[in-house]
Tab-separated table of C-alpha atoms in Angstrom:
chain	number	residue	atom	x	y	z
A	55	GLY	CA	-29.910	273.842	-7.593
A	56	ALA	CA	-33.071	274.833	-9.383
A	57	GLY	CA	-35.412	277.269	-7.755
A	58	VAL	CA	-39.176	277.247	-7.589
A	59	SER	CA	-40.707	277.083	-11.038
A	60	GLN	CA	-44.225	277.902	-12.110
A	61	SER	CA	-46.167	277.285	-15.285
A	62	PRO	CA	-47.585	278.753	-17.310
A	63	ARG	CA	-45.949	282.125	-16.795
A	64	TYR	CA	-48.889	283.885	-18.422
A	65	LYS	CA	-52.465	282.751	-18.776
A	66	VAL	CA	-55.373	284.495	-20.401
A	67	ALA	CA	-58.775	283.055	-19.649
A	68	LYS	CA	-62.250	284.065	-20.662
A	69	ARG	CA	-64.627	284.706	-17.833
A	70	GLY	CA	-66.215	281.458	-16.766
A	71	GLN	CA	-63.333	279.222	-17.834
A	72	ASP	CA	-61.469	276.956	-15.461
A	73	VAL	CA	-57.693	277.346	-15.078
A	74	ALA	CA	-54.945	275.282	-13.487
A	75	LEU	CA	-51.663	276.777	-12.345
A	76	ARG	CA	-48.684	274.585	-11.582
A	77	CYS	CA	-45.906	274.970	-9.050
A	78	ASP	CA	-42.723	272.899	-8.852
A	79	PRO	CA	-41.072	273.578	-5.500
A	80	ILE	CA	-37.428	273.192	-4.681
A	81	SER	CA	-36.655	269.510	-4.343
A	82	GLY	CA	-36.998	268.275	-0.784
A	83	HIS	CA	-38.921	271.284	0.451
A	84	VAL	CA	-41.623	270.194	2.842
A	85	SER	CA	-43.675	273.373	2.888
A	86	LEU	CA	-45.456	274.964	-0.043
A	87	PHE	CA	-47.401	278.207	-0.116
A	88	TRP	CA	-49.609	280.013	-2.611
A	89	TYR	CA	-50.005	283.794	-2.611
A	90	GLN	CA	-52.143	286.092	-4.758
A	91	GLN	CA	-50.756	289.451	-5.829
A	92	ALA	CA	-53.272	291.854	-7.312
A	93	LEU	CA	-52.065	294.778	-9.384
A	94	GLY	CA	-50.433	297.407	-7.193
A	95	GLN	CA	-50.674	295.284	-4.074
A	96	GLY	CA	-48.399	293.085	-2.046
A	97	PRO	CA	-48.788	289.315	-2.097
A	98	GLU	CA	-51.572	287.890	0.038
A	99	PHE	CA	-51.544	284.414	1.546
A	100	LEU	CA	-53.881	281.862	0.005
A	101	THR	CA	-52.968	278.426	1.304
A	102	TYR	CA	-50.268	276.285	2.905
A	103	PHE	CA	-49.246	272.653	2.432
A	104	GLN	CA	-47.000	270.550	4.589
A	105	ASN	CA	-46.061	267.646	2.356
A	106	GLU	CA	-49.386	266.534	0.858
A	107	ALA	CA	-51.531	267.873	3.669
A	108	GLN	CA	-53.266	271.188	3.185
A	109	LEU	CA	-52.998	272.630	6.661
A	110	ASP	CA	-54.330	276.105	6.008
A	111	LYS	CA	-56.641	277.297	3.277
A	112	SER	CA	-57.944	280.319	5.110
A	113	GLY	CA	-56.828	282.752	2.423
A	114	LEU	CA	-58.649	281.179	-0.496
A	115	PRO	CA	-61.103	283.893	-1.567
A	116	SER	CA	-63.969	281.644	-2.570
A	117	ASP	CA	-64.966	278.033	-3.064
A	118	ARG	CA	-64.007	278.447	-6.713
A	119	PHE	CA	-60.391	278.201	-5.627
A	120	PHE	CA	-58.932	274.785	-4.969
A	121	ALA	CA	-55.343	273.666	-4.387
A	122	GLU	CA	-53.757	270.264	-4.164
A	123	ARG	CA	-50.370	268.661	-3.670
A	124	PRO	CA	-51.154	264.950	-3.935
A	125	GLU	CA	-47.631	263.534	-3.713
A	126	GLY	CA	-46.099	266.174	-1.539
A	127	SER	CA	-44.145	267.771	-4.351
A	128	VAL	CA	-45.801	269.504	-7.307
A	129	SER	CA	-48.836	271.606	-6.477
A	130	THR	CA	-51.703	272.825	-8.609
A	131	LEU	CA	-53.918	275.801	-7.913
A	132	LYS	CA	-57.220	275.499	-9.723
A	133	ILE	CA	-59.697	278.284	-10.225
A	134	GLN	CA	-63.148	277.345	-11.464
A	135	ARG	CA	-65.468	279.674	-13.370
A	136	THR	CA	-62.927	282.488	-13.419
A	137	GLN	CA	-64.071	286.037	-12.753
A	138	GLN	CA	-62.410	289.324	-13.643
A	139	GLU	CA	-61.472	289.888	-10.025
A	140	ASP	CA	-59.335	286.755	-10.183
A	141	SER	CA	-56.877	288.581	-12.451
A	142	ALA	CA	-53.617	288.701	-10.512
A	143	VAL	CA	-50.174	287.196	-10.266
A	144	TYR	CA	-50.203	283.900	-8.406
A	145	LEU	CA	-46.980	283.231	-6.555
A	146	CYS	CA	-45.822	279.914	-5.237
A	147	ALA	CA	-43.207	279.605	-2.504
A	148	SER	CA	-41.544	276.676	-0.813
A	149	SER	CA	-39.454	276.166	2.280
A	150	LEU	CA	-37.362	273.348	3.628
A	151	ALA	CA	-38.855	273.145	7.079
A	152	PRO	CA	-42.439	272.717	8.202
A	153	ARG	CA	-44.343	275.924	8.933
A	154	SER	CA	-41.341	278.001	7.919
A	155	TYR	CA	-41.409	281.701	7.227
A	156	GLU	CA	-38.145	281.449	5.247
A	157	GLN	CA	-39.793	281.019	1.889
A	158	TYR	CA	-38.345	280.895	-1.620
A	159	PHE	CA	-40.601	282.325	-4.270
A	160	GLY	CA	-41.187	281.341	-7.860
A	161	PRO	CA	-41.604	283.858	-10.709
A	162	GLY	CA	-45.375	283.676	-10.581
A	163	THR	CA	-48.157	283.095	-13.075
A	164	ARG	CA	-49.892	286.201	-14.356
A	165	LEU	CA	-53.573	285.399	-14.880
A	166	THR	CA	-55.698	287.762	-16.920
A	167	VAL	CA	-59.421	287.110	-17.076
A	168	THR	CA	-61.173	288.825	-19.969
B	179	ALA	CA	-54.825	292.607	13.000
B	180	GLN	CA	-51.196	292.585	12.087
B	181	SER	CA	-50.274	294.858	9.233
B	182	VAL	CA	-47.324	296.267	7.363
B	183	THR	CA	-47.397	299.781	5.959
B	184	GLN	CA	-45.141	301.161	3.285
B	185	PRO	CA	-45.999	304.862	3.136
B	186	ASP	CA	-44.286	305.564	-0.180
B	187	ILE	CA	-45.852	304.080	-3.302
B	188	HIS	CA	-43.156	305.368	-5.651
B	189	ILE	CA	-39.701	306.814	-5.061
B	190	THR	CA	-37.306	308.215	-7.633
B	191	VAL	CA	-33.623	308.651	-6.914
B	192	SER	CA	-30.590	309.441	-9.005
B	193	GLU	CA	-27.961	306.806	-9.548
B	194	GLY	CA	-25.317	307.109	-6.865
B	195	ALA	CA	-27.648	308.776	-4.393
B	196	SER	CA	-28.568	307.247	-1.075
B	197	LEU	CA	-31.864	305.448	-0.566
B	198	GLU	CA	-34.220	304.886	2.328
B	199	LEU	CA	-37.482	302.970	1.957
B	200	ARG	CA	-39.879	303.161	4.861
B	201	CYS	CA	-41.745	300.329	6.535
B	202	ASN	CA	-43.931	300.393	9.611
B	203	TYR	CA	-45.505	297.419	11.306
B	204	SER	CA	-48.347	297.124	13.752
B	205	TYR	CA	-48.877	294.783	16.666
B	206	GLY	CA	-46.485	292.210	18.021
B	207	ALA	CA	-43.797	292.194	20.644
B	208	THR	CA	-40.858	291.113	18.532
B	209	PRO	CA	-41.885	290.809	14.944
B	210	TYR	CA	-39.893	288.848	12.439
B	211	LEU	CA	-39.399	291.277	9.558
B	212	PHE	CA	-38.243	290.910	5.992
B	213	TRP	CA	-37.462	292.962	2.923
B	214	TYR	CA	-38.013	291.440	-0.520
B	215	VAL	CA	-37.272	292.815	-3.970
B	216	GLN	CA	-39.293	292.020	-7.079
B	217	SER	CA	-37.927	292.821	-10.508
B	218	PRO	CA	-40.294	292.793	-13.501
B	219	GLY	CA	-41.280	289.243	-14.365
B	220	GLN	CA	-39.324	287.861	-11.446
B	221	GLY	CA	-40.317	286.312	-8.188
B	222	LEU	CA	-39.642	287.811	-4.817
B	223	GLN	CA	-36.032	287.718	-3.700
B	224	LEU	CA	-35.175	288.008	-0.029
B	225	LEU	CA	-32.862	290.937	0.668
B	226	LEU	CA	-32.583	290.636	4.431
B	227	LYS	CA	-34.394	289.608	7.571
B	228	TYR	CA	-34.565	290.576	11.220
B	229	PHE	CA	-35.438	288.182	14.003
B	230	SER	CA	-33.663	289.455	17.086
B	231	GLY	CA	-30.349	290.795	18.308
B	232	ASP	CA	-28.473	293.544	16.537
B	233	THR	CA	-31.021	296.006	15.229
B	234	LEU	CA	-28.965	296.840	12.150
B	235	VAL	CA	-29.007	293.969	9.704
B	236	GLN	CA	-27.009	293.572	6.538
B	237	GLY	CA	-28.400	291.988	3.429
B	238	ILE	CA	-27.475	291.195	-0.102
B	239	LYS	CA	-26.682	293.699	-2.834
B	240	GLY	CA	-25.382	296.254	-0.335
B	241	PHE	CA	-28.690	296.798	1.444
B	242	GLU	CA	-29.156	297.193	5.161
B	243	ALA	CA	-32.143	297.777	7.408
B	244	GLU	CA	-32.580	299.086	10.912
B	245	PHE	CA	-35.209	297.845	13.344
B	246	LYS	CA	-36.529	300.558	15.667
B	247	ARG	CA	-39.006	299.237	18.172
B	248	SER	CA	-39.873	302.711	19.489
B	249	GLN	CA	-40.988	303.774	16.024
B	250	SER	CA	-42.364	300.388	14.905
B	251	SER	CA	-40.190	300.752	11.847
B	252	PHE	CA	-37.875	298.637	9.740
B	253	ASN	CA	-36.496	300.957	7.072
B	254	LEU	CA	-34.354	299.731	4.217
B	255	ARG	CA	-31.274	301.710	3.231
B	256	LYS	CA	-28.543	301.719	0.643
B	257	PRO	CA	-25.746	304.290	0.576
B	258	SER	CA	-25.368	304.441	-3.199
B	259	VAL	CA	-28.044	303.246	-5.589
B	260	HIS	CA	-27.237	301.501	-8.867
B	261	TRP	CA	-29.466	301.530	-11.936
B	262	SER	CA	-30.000	297.791	-11.466
B	263	ASP	CA	-31.710	298.462	-8.130
B	264	ALA	CA	-34.792	299.729	-9.959
B	265	ALA	CA	-37.533	297.334	-8.863
B	266	GLU	CA	-40.404	297.013	-6.438
B	267	TYR	CA	-39.590	296.508	-2.788
B	268	PHE	CA	-41.814	294.790	-0.270
B	269	CYS	CA	-41.599	294.790	3.489
B	270	ALA	CA	-43.131	291.781	5.202
B	271	ARG	CA	-43.649	290.310	8.632
B	272	ARG	CA	-44.176	286.829	9.934
B	273	GLY	CA	-47.534	285.871	11.373
B	274	SER	CA	-47.988	285.090	15.026
B	275	GLY	CA	-48.970	282.085	17.054
B	276	GLY	CA	-50.173	279.122	15.076
B	277	SER	CA	-49.981	281.072	11.829
B	278	ASN	CA	-46.367	282.062	12.129
B	279	TYR	CA	-45.608	280.644	8.681
B	280	LYS	CA	-47.801	283.266	7.014
B	281	LEU	CA	-46.115	286.321	5.596
B	282	THR	CA	-48.018	289.610	5.588
B	283	PHE	CA	-46.714	292.046	3.005
B	284	GLY	CA	-46.945	295.778	2.584
B	285	LYS	CA	-48.226	297.188	-0.682
B	286	GLY	CA	-44.741	297.806	-1.958
B	287	THR	CA	-42.615	300.761	-2.999
B	288	LEU	CA	-41.636	301.124	-6.625
B	289	LEU	CA	-38.101	302.447	-7.014
B	290	THR	CA	-37.098	304.325	-10.141
B	291	VAL	CA	-33.432	305.153	-10.655
B	292	ASN	CA	-32.515	308.087	-12.888
B	293	PRO	CA	-29.175	308.047	-14.699
């Protein structure tokens, strides 16, 4: 079946603009995760959803970051008033079971803030 | 805090040579450990995982890894590297307690394969 998909694959934003990044998880996967991968670094956890409930948002770096998954499927990561330090690859992952560490990753969205 | 360390930022090997990528972890009695590979423009692909039992685990694409508790290590190996193995490799561990769904990654090792 289809894997995790993300769109857009590349996004260039001017500093101060708002952006929205989309994640389509594998069908039927209960858990959804967002990670941020800065240049030359490993991915870092941002937030976790179980169905539509956001159970952990401890990794979101500031209140400019907001994520939602209103129907328990597609998720959107929104960044308001983007800053240069937000430039990174944003990875989405999903897993079949709740609170599962066996995660399947999408290709990521590369965000460049100019 | 739990952490994963990959001491080598960049490794270059010749095609056909053997490969070992190092990974060390801190804290935790029996960590759940993973190796992922990331090719340019691609997402992370799971190569193998260790939870318990046999300390030598086999993965996809001919990779294997050995868990050594005494050295807090989980090194990835391949006996003969192919040009298509050129990619970035990440070691990761599962979180603990109520956050056991979180993955903590190392900074990665970039593998270059010379013809």
